[in-house]
């Protein structure tokens, strides 16, 4: 089966342009991805960030779903502890009504920000952690119930119905960069995506192995594990151009590793930065392991990584300062994989992308 190819977008804020431009660039890029034949377009959630503008993926999903034709659109992910499971279920039922059979609901447990911002988003979540333990598994169970499976008979909200009632329901994914999400996805029998780009792959093999070993087909949601990885990847016509474009991301990563989240710099800003010797050594290691280069080079590395980790799907994250260069990267990668509009993600993907019917 061919590797399914999708996109993850963080609505990256670029140096010299505002957060509003980042949102508009996301909308335009999604339409481009739809035309190229990518399988999914996933939107990340971040708060109180100078690096990322996507604070409300559900709103971006609505805008993209209404302006694209065939690509699946979803969250990667909604940070569920910030919210009521009922409200999230209703938001995604509305999205399913906008684009039936094309909506994914990826959920995660990480705050998507700092602790103070997480508390501001939902003070009750912190109180729950202190007094009742982690409610995330219960929230996932409630979400499944309100998306169409129904709540347990003894649940206090059993008679509360999520609206609107629609004939199909979103596809629920578990997202994470640790063993916790992998084990929870396995227990609930859900598809799982490992955030490889966050850890540079550290922990991916163990998490995906735990997911496969613990997967419960008896949960009745999937007959077998379905694993994906989200990775940073960048194509250009030449290796030298790919390295030049990557320099923005590399400088940004140096800042991130110091706890600073600035806008994405230009390649020119990256070239002019006064790097220390230690930083230059770190940059060299970073570039050596980065999935960058010509389309065929990137394709080969993505396929090898997916095969090594047992992933059926790769969601590519490509923050580039120049939107035109980013469009070109997506186009080159789509061409290397032989994508075509109307054939989501390449041959063999269609069976994984059918609408999920709602249960009575």
Tab-separated table of C-alpha atoms in Angstrom:
chain	number	residue	atom	x	y	z
A	1	UNK	CA	0.000	0.000	0.000
A	2	UNK	CA	1.310	3.454	-0.930
A	3	UNK	CA	2.267	5.839	1.841
A	4	UNK	CA	-0.530	8.322	2.585
A	5	UNK	CA	0.724	11.912	2.451
A	6	UNK	CA	-0.881	14.724	4.443
A	7	UNK	CA	-0.027	18.188	5.773
A	8	UNK	CA	0.246	19.671	9.256
A	9	UNK	CA	0.045	23.464	9.472
A	10	UNK	CA	0.913	25.502	12.576
A	11	UNK	CA	-0.028	28.844	10.947
A	12	UNK	CA	3.550	29.982	11.479
A	13	UNK	CA	4.060	33.718	12.017
A	14	UNK	CA	6.875	34.976	9.780
A	15	UNK	CA	9.275	37.782	10.604
A	16	UNK	CA	8.039	41.026	9.020
A	17	UNK	CA	4.457	39.778	8.634
A	18	UNK	CA	1.655	39.670	11.192
A	19	UNK	CA	-0.369	36.815	12.665
A	20	UNK	CA	-3.264	37.808	10.395
A	21	UNK	CA	-1.073	37.113	7.365
A	22	UNK	CA	-0.210	33.682	8.822
A	23	UNK	CA	-3.905	32.793	8.996
A	24	UNK	CA	-4.535	33.904	5.415
A	25	UNK	CA	-1.476	31.961	4.240
A	26	UNK	CA	-2.895	28.849	5.913
A	27	UNK	CA	-6.175	29.234	4.022
A	28	UNK	CA	-4.390	29.671	0.703
A	29	UNK	CA	-2.025	26.754	1.366
A	30	UNK	CA	-4.931	24.437	2.156
A	31	UNK	CA	-6.541	25.197	-1.193
A	32	UNK	CA	-3.202	24.485	-2.874
A	33	UNK	CA	-2.901	21.159	-1.022
A	34	UNK	CA	-6.451	20.255	-2.034
A	35	UNK	CA	-5.588	20.798	-5.695
A	36	UNK	CA	-2.361	18.777	-5.378
A	37	UNK	CA	-4.061	15.666	-3.969
A	38	UNK	CA	-2.850	15.531	-0.353
A	39	UNK	CA	-5.000	13.337	1.881
A	40	UNK	CA	-5.512	15.603	4.902
A	41	UNK	CA	-4.845	19.137	6.065
A	42	UNK	CA	-4.446	19.306	9.840
A	43	UNK	CA	-4.368	22.498	11.931
A	44	UNK	CA	-2.392	22.816	15.170
A	45	UNK	CA	-3.488	24.623	18.347
A	46	UNK	CA	-1.180	27.067	20.132
A	47	UNK	CA	-1.853	29.892	22.589
A	48	UNK	CA	0.012	33.001	23.751
A	49	UNK	CA	2.626	32.460	21.045
A	50	UNK	CA	4.643	34.843	18.883
A	51	UNK	CA	5.507	31.883	16.643
A	52	UNK	CA	2.137	30.366	15.794
A	53	UNK	CA	-1.205	32.032	15.020
A	54	UNK	CA	-3.504	28.978	15.069
A	55	UNK	CA	-5.252	29.483	18.415
A	56	UNK	CA	-8.625	28.166	17.205
A	57	UNK	CA	-8.233	25.226	14.782
A	58	UNK	CA	-11.985	24.605	14.722
A	59	UNK	CA	-12.532	28.013	13.079
A	60	UNK	CA	-9.766	27.454	10.547
A	61	UNK	CA	-11.204	24.009	9.767
A	62	UNK	CA	-14.586	25.584	8.985
A	63	UNK	CA	-13.024	28.138	6.641
A	64	UNK	CA	-10.911	25.518	4.867
A	65	UNK	CA	-13.693	22.950	4.622
A	66	UNK	CA	-15.941	25.547	3.008
A	67	UNK	CA	-13.331	26.537	0.425
A	68	UNK	CA	-11.872	23.148	-0.583
A	69	UNK	CA	-13.308	20.305	-2.614
A	70	UNK	CA	-11.991	16.915	-1.541
A	71	UNK	CA	-9.214	17.047	1.071
A	72	UNK	CA	-9.969	15.933	4.630
A	73	UNK	CA	-9.581	18.768	7.146
A	74	UNK	CA	-8.989	18.447	10.861
A	75	UNK	CA	-7.245	19.347	14.076
A	76	UNK	CA	-3.806	18.247	15.202
A	77	UNK	CA	-4.972	18.789	17.616
A	78	UNK	CA	-7.618	20.169	19.905
A	79	UNK	CA	-6.037	20.305	23.370
A	80	UNK	CA	-8.971	18.633	25.099
A	81	UNK	CA	-8.215	19.455	28.776
A	82	UNK	CA	-8.894	23.131	27.995
A	83	UNK	CA	-12.484	22.448	26.963
A	84	UNK	CA	-15.792	20.730	27.600
A	85	UNK	CA	-16.092	17.471	25.661
A	86	UNK	CA	-19.686	18.367	24.814
A	87	UNK	CA	-18.681	21.702	23.280
A	88	UNK	CA	-15.909	20.089	21.218
A	89	UNK	CA	-18.317	17.398	20.002
A	90	UNK	CA	-20.849	20.035	18.954
A	91	UNK	CA	-18.221	22.117	17.164
A	92	UNK	CA	-17.115	19.108	15.138
A	93	UNK	CA	-20.669	18.011	14.421
A	94	UNK	CA	-21.186	21.445	12.890
A	95	UNK	CA	-18.002	20.993	10.870
A	96	UNK	CA	-19.237	17.593	9.715
A	97	UNK	CA	-22.419	19.277	8.486
A	98	UNK	CA	-20.301	21.760	6.504
A	99	UNK	CA	-18.163	19.050	4.867
A	100	UNK	CA	-19.694	15.581	5.394
A	101	UNK	CA	-17.111	12.807	5.473
A	102	UNK	CA	-14.130	15.183	5.367
A	103	UNK	CA	-13.577	16.137	9.017
A	104	UNK	CA	-10.917	14.762	11.378
A	105	UNK	CA	-10.869	15.465	15.103
A	106	UNK	CA	-7.372	14.999	16.448
A	107	UNK	CA	-7.126	15.475	20.216
A	108	UNK	CA	-4.167	15.853	22.530
A	109	UNK	CA	-3.402	16.313	26.196
A	110	UNK	CA	-0.510	18.813	26.009
A	111	UNK	CA	-1.293	22.441	26.893
A	112	UNK	CA	-0.135	23.912	23.575
A	113	UNK	CA	1.318	26.774	25.611
A	114	UNK	CA	2.793	27.623	28.999
A	115	UNK	CA	1.206	26.648	32.326
A	116	UNK	CA	-0.139	30.110	33.105
A	117	UNK	CA	-1.919	30.312	29.735
A	118	UNK	CA	-3.326	26.814	30.186
A	119	UNK	CA	-4.728	27.903	33.547
A	120	UNK	CA	-6.246	31.011	31.955
A	121	UNK	CA	-7.932	28.835	29.323
A	122	UNK	CA	-9.476	26.523	31.907
A	123	UNK	CA	-8.796	27.042	35.630
A	124	UNK	CA	-11.024	24.063	36.410
A	125	UNK	CA	-8.651	21.706	34.598
A	126	UNK	CA	-5.866	22.463	37.071
A	127	UNK	CA	-8.269	21.977	39.982
A	128	UNK	CA	-9.301	18.636	38.537
A	129	UNK	CA	-5.710	17.480	38.253
A	130	UNK	CA	-5.112	18.409	41.888
A	131	UNK	CA	-8.263	16.858	43.295
A	132	UNK	CA	-9.513	14.136	40.945
A	133	UNK	CA	-6.590	12.953	38.861
A	134	UNK	CA	-6.255	13.204	35.081
A	135	UNK	CA	-9.680	13.445	33.401
A	136	UNK	CA	-8.312	13.138	29.880
A	137	UNK	CA	-9.325	9.474	29.367
A	138	UNK	CA	-12.826	10.265	30.656
A	139	UNK	CA	-13.000	13.254	28.327
A	140	UNK	CA	-12.092	11.061	25.351
A	141	UNK	CA	-14.789	8.582	26.355
A	142	UNK	CA	-17.332	11.406	26.610
A	143	UNK	CA	-16.240	12.783	23.255
A	144	UNK	CA	-16.763	9.400	21.611
A	145	UNK	CA	-20.183	9.220	23.214
A	146	UNK	CA	-21.283	12.660	22.057
A	147	UNK	CA	-19.908	12.081	18.567
A	148	UNK	CA	-22.351	9.229	18.095
A	149	UNK	CA	-21.558	6.190	20.252
A	150	UNK	CA	-23.684	7.259	23.222
A	151	UNK	CA	-22.658	7.660	26.848
A	152	UNK	CA	-22.715	4.838	29.412
A	153	UNK	CA	-26.109	4.152	30.977
A	154	UNK	CA	-24.986	5.449	34.377
A	155	UNK	CA	-23.332	8.631	33.029
A	156	UNK	CA	-24.858	11.769	34.607
A	157	UNK	CA	-25.155	13.416	31.167
A	158	UNK	CA	-26.580	10.374	29.412
A	159	UNK	CA	-29.679	12.286	28.309
A	160	UNK	CA	-27.742	15.295	26.966
A	161	UNK	CA	-27.554	15.104	23.172
A	162	UNK	CA	-24.848	16.853	21.140
A	163	UNK	CA	-26.193	18.939	18.293
A	164	UNK	CA	-26.591	19.173	15.377
A	165	UNK	CA	-27.638	15.632	14.522
A	166	UNK	CA	-25.827	14.682	11.308
A	167	UNK	CA	-25.641	11.394	9.342
A	168	UNK	CA	-21.842	11.102	9.521
A	169	UNK	CA	-19.308	11.876	12.228
A	170	UNK	CA	-15.715	13.086	12.382
A	171	UNK	CA	-12.859	10.615	12.454
A	172	UNK	CA	-11.287	10.783	15.916
A	173	UNK	CA	-7.481	10.609	16.180
A	174	UNK	CA	-5.213	10.563	19.209
A	175	UNK	CA	-2.092	12.722	18.923
A	176	UNK	CA	0.992	12.783	21.106
A	177	UNK	CA	4.751	12.753	21.525
A	178	UNK	CA	4.987	10.320	24.459
A	179	UNK	CA	3.911	6.847	25.501
A	180	UNK	CA	0.780	8.161	27.228
A	181	UNK	CA	-1.167	9.082	24.095
A	182	UNK	CA	-0.042	5.925	22.306
A	183	UNK	CA	-1.336	3.701	25.100
A	184	UNK	CA	-4.606	5.598	25.327
A	185	UNK	CA	-5.133	5.353	21.557
A	186	UNK	CA	-4.475	1.623	21.783
A	187	UNK	CA	-6.959	1.193	24.633
A	188	UNK	CA	-9.740	3.025	22.809
A	189	UNK	CA	-8.905	1.411	19.461
A	190	UNK	CA	-8.290	4.770	17.759
A	191	UNK	CA	-5.849	5.856	15.047
A	192	UNK	CA	-2.693	7.442	16.465
A	193	UNK	CA	-0.272	10.077	15.190
A	194	UNK	CA	3.157	10.581	16.806
A	195	UNK	CA	4.508	14.161	16.723
A	196	UNK	CA	7.961	13.226	15.419
A	197	UNK	CA	8.818	16.894	14.682
A	198	UNK	CA	8.558	17.851	18.369
A	199	UNK	CA	11.078	15.307	19.652
A	200	UNK	CA	13.172	14.885	16.469
A	201	UNK	CA	11.993	11.301	16.590
A	202	UNK	CA	13.024	10.540	20.174
A	203	UNK	CA	10.515	8.110	21.664
A	204	UNK	CA	8.745	7.437	18.368
A	205	UNK	CA	9.759	3.789	18.049
A	206	UNK	CA	8.727	2.937	21.605
A	207	UNK	CA	5.434	4.846	21.459
A	208	UNK	CA	4.370	3.273	18.168
A	209	UNK	CA	5.422	-0.177	19.373
A	210	UNK	CA	3.314	0.255	22.529
A	211	UNK	CA	0.427	1.407	20.368
A	212	UNK	CA	0.553	-1.684	18.154
A	213	UNK	CA	1.095	-4.102	21.048
A	214	UNK	CA	-1.746	-2.719	23.154
A	215	UNK	CA	-4.245	-2.043	20.386
A	216	UNK	CA	-7.726	-3.291	21.260
A	217	UNK	CA	-9.626	-4.189	18.105
A	218	UNK	CA	-12.398	-5.330	20.441
A	219	UNK	CA	-13.116	-1.659	21.133
A	220	UNK	CA	-14.967	-1.896	17.821
A	221	UNK	CA	-13.605	1.266	16.183
A	222	UNK	CA	-10.796	-0.018	13.963
A	223	UNK	CA	-10.033	-3.616	12.980
A	224	UNK	CA	-6.267	-2.989	13.298
A	225	UNK	CA	-3.867	-0.236	14.407
A	226	UNK	CA	-3.538	2.763	12.098
A	227	UNK	CA	-0.390	4.791	12.777
A	228	UNK	CA	0.819	8.088	11.364
A	229	UNK	CA	3.781	10.349	12.054
A	230	UNK	CA	3.987	14.136	11.775
A	231	UNK	CA	7.430	15.225	10.559
A	232	UNK	CA	9.278	18.320	9.419
A	233	UNK	CA	10.186	18.048	5.725
A	234	UNK	CA	11.219	20.556	3.071
A	235	UNK	CA	11.800	20.209	-0.683
A	236	UNK	CA	13.487	22.519	-3.159
A	237	UNK	CA	14.840	22.161	-6.678
A	238	UNK	CA	18.387	21.784	-5.329
A	239	UNK	CA	19.989	20.653	-2.085
A	240	UNK	CA	21.604	24.059	-1.698
A	241	UNK	CA	18.277	25.874	-1.948
A	242	UNK	CA	16.660	23.472	0.503
A	243	UNK	CA	19.502	24.127	2.972
A	244	UNK	CA	19.111	27.901	2.521
A	245	UNK	CA	15.363	27.737	3.202
A	246	UNK	CA	15.941	25.419	6.169
A	247	UNK	CA	18.267	27.942	7.813
A	248	UNK	CA	15.191	29.880	9.002
A	249	UNK	CA	13.824	26.840	10.786
A	250	UNK	CA	17.242	25.990	12.218
A	251	UNK	CA	17.693	29.430	13.790
A	252	UNK	CA	14.138	29.291	15.124
A	253	UNK	CA	14.889	25.906	16.721
A	254	UNK	CA	17.904	27.344	18.507
A	255	UNK	CA	15.575	29.932	20.042
A	256	UNK	CA	12.943	27.321	20.896
A	257	UNK	CA	15.519	25.235	22.717
A	258	UNK	CA	16.168	28.256	24.958
A	259	UNK	CA	12.450	28.647	25.684
A	260	UNK	CA	12.014	31.563	23.259
A	261	UNK	CA	9.328	31.375	20.546
A	262	UNK	CA	9.939	34.188	18.029
A	263	UNK	CA	8.482	34.685	14.547
A	264	UNK	CA	10.178	32.572	11.869
A	265	UNK	CA	13.235	34.516	10.620
A	266	UNK	CA	14.169	35.022	6.979
A	267	UNK	CA	17.087	33.074	5.479
A	268	UNK	CA	18.911	36.394	5.301
A	269	UNK	CA	18.377	36.970	9.025
A	270	UNK	CA	19.591	33.443	9.673
A	271	UNK	CA	22.726	34.034	7.575
A	272	UNK	CA	23.518	37.266	9.444
A	273	UNK	CA	23.025	35.785	12.926
A	274	UNK	CA	26.221	35.807	15.072
A	275	UNK	CA	26.347	32.092	15.899
A	276	UNK	CA	28.640	30.801	18.598
A	277	UNK	CA	30.848	27.812	17.875
A	278	UNK	CA	28.558	25.621	19.979
A	279	UNK	CA	25.535	26.843	18.008
A	280	UNK	CA	27.260	26.106	14.701
A	281	UNK	CA	27.952	22.559	15.848
A	282	UNK	CA	24.324	22.186	16.887
A	283	UNK	CA	23.165	23.559	13.525
A	284	UNK	CA	25.341	21.036	11.692
A	285	UNK	CA	23.792	18.161	13.660
A	286	UNK	CA	20.320	19.591	13.096
A	287	UNK	CA	20.820	19.868	9.336
A	288	UNK	CA	22.291	16.377	9.102
A	289	UNK	CA	19.150	14.778	10.520
A	290	UNK	CA	16.620	17.138	8.912
A	291	UNK	CA	14.467	15.742	6.121
A	292	UNK	CA	15.393	18.318	3.485
A	293	UNK	CA	16.669	18.221	-0.080
A	294	UNK	CA	15.412	17.506	-3.567
A	295	UNK	CA	11.966	15.911	-3.975
A	296	UNK	CA	13.343	12.411	-4.562
A	297	UNK	CA	15.684	12.693	-1.579
A	298	UNK	CA	12.859	13.776	0.710
A	299	UNK	CA	10.526	11.097	-0.662
A	300	UNK	CA	13.097	8.381	-0.028
A	301	UNK	CA	13.712	9.528	3.546
A	302	UNK	CA	10.009	9.815	4.358
A	303	UNK	CA	9.335	6.343	2.995
A	304	UNK	CA	12.279	4.876	4.904
A	305	UNK	CA	11.215	6.548	8.160
A	306	UNK	CA	7.593	5.426	7.772
A	307	UNK	CA	8.716	1.861	7.048
A	308	UNK	CA	11.080	1.876	10.026
A	309	UNK	CA	8.322	3.045	12.393
A	310	UNK	CA	5.470	1.096	10.810
A	311	UNK	CA	3.485	4.209	9.901
A	312	UNK	CA	0.899	4.158	7.112
A	313	UNK	CA	0.736	7.924	6.826
A	314	UNK	CA	3.032	10.944	7.079
A	315	UNK	CA	1.802	14.454	7.846
A	316	UNK	CA	4.411	16.941	6.648
A	317	UNK	CA	5.138	20.179	8.516
A	318	UNK	CA	6.904	22.744	6.301
A	319	UNK	CA	7.349	26.163	7.921
A	320	UNK	CA	9.112	28.353	5.327
A	321	UNK	CA	9.389	32.129	5.482
A	322	UNK	CA	8.498	32.676	1.812
A	323	UNK	CA	4.960	31.397	1.060
A	324	UNK	CA	5.912	30.859	-2.592
A	325	UNK	CA	8.815	28.618	-1.574
A	326	UNK	CA	6.517	26.671	0.714
A	327	UNK	CA	3.977	26.209	-2.092
A	328	UNK	CA	6.797	24.991	-4.304
A	329	UNK	CA	7.939	22.510	-1.651
A	330	UNK	CA	4.438	21.028	-1.391
A	331	UNK	CA	4.160	20.882	-5.192
A	332	UNK	CA	7.524	19.171	-5.606
A	333	UNK	CA	6.734	16.605	-2.915
A	334	UNK	CA	3.305	15.885	-4.404
A	335	UNK	CA	4.946	15.331	-7.771
A	336	UNK	CA	7.551	12.987	-6.310
A	337	UNK	CA	4.818	10.882	-4.714
A	338	UNK	CA	2.639	10.984	-7.818
A	339	UNK	CA	-0.313	12.586	-6.064
A	340	UNK	CA	-3.319	13.686	-8.085
A	341	UNK	CA	-6.494	15.519	-7.120
A	342	UNK	CA	-9.326	13.052	-6.643
A	343	UNK	CA	-6.964	10.321	-5.404
A	344	UNK	CA	-6.378	11.335	-1.745
A	345	UNK	CA	-2.853	10.732	-0.549
A	346	UNK	CA	-1.895	8.391	-3.361
A	347	UNK	CA	-3.010	4.921	-4.380
A	348	UNK	CA	-4.294	2.742	-1.583
A	349	UNK	CA	-5.389	5.614	0.632
A	350	UNK	CA	-9.043	5.820	-0.311
A	351	UNK	CA	-10.127	2.975	1.933
A	352	UNK	CA	-8.775	4.795	4.980
A	353	UNK	CA	-10.614	8.004	4.143
A	354	UNK	CA	-14.252	6.945	3.886
A	355	UNK	CA	-16.860	8.918	5.847
A	356	UNK	CA	-17.511	7.561	9.329
A	357	UNK	CA	-21.231	6.897	9.727
A	358	UNK	CA	-22.927	8.111	12.869
A	359	UNK	CA	-24.201	5.443	15.228
A	360	UNK	CA	-27.812	5.443	16.430
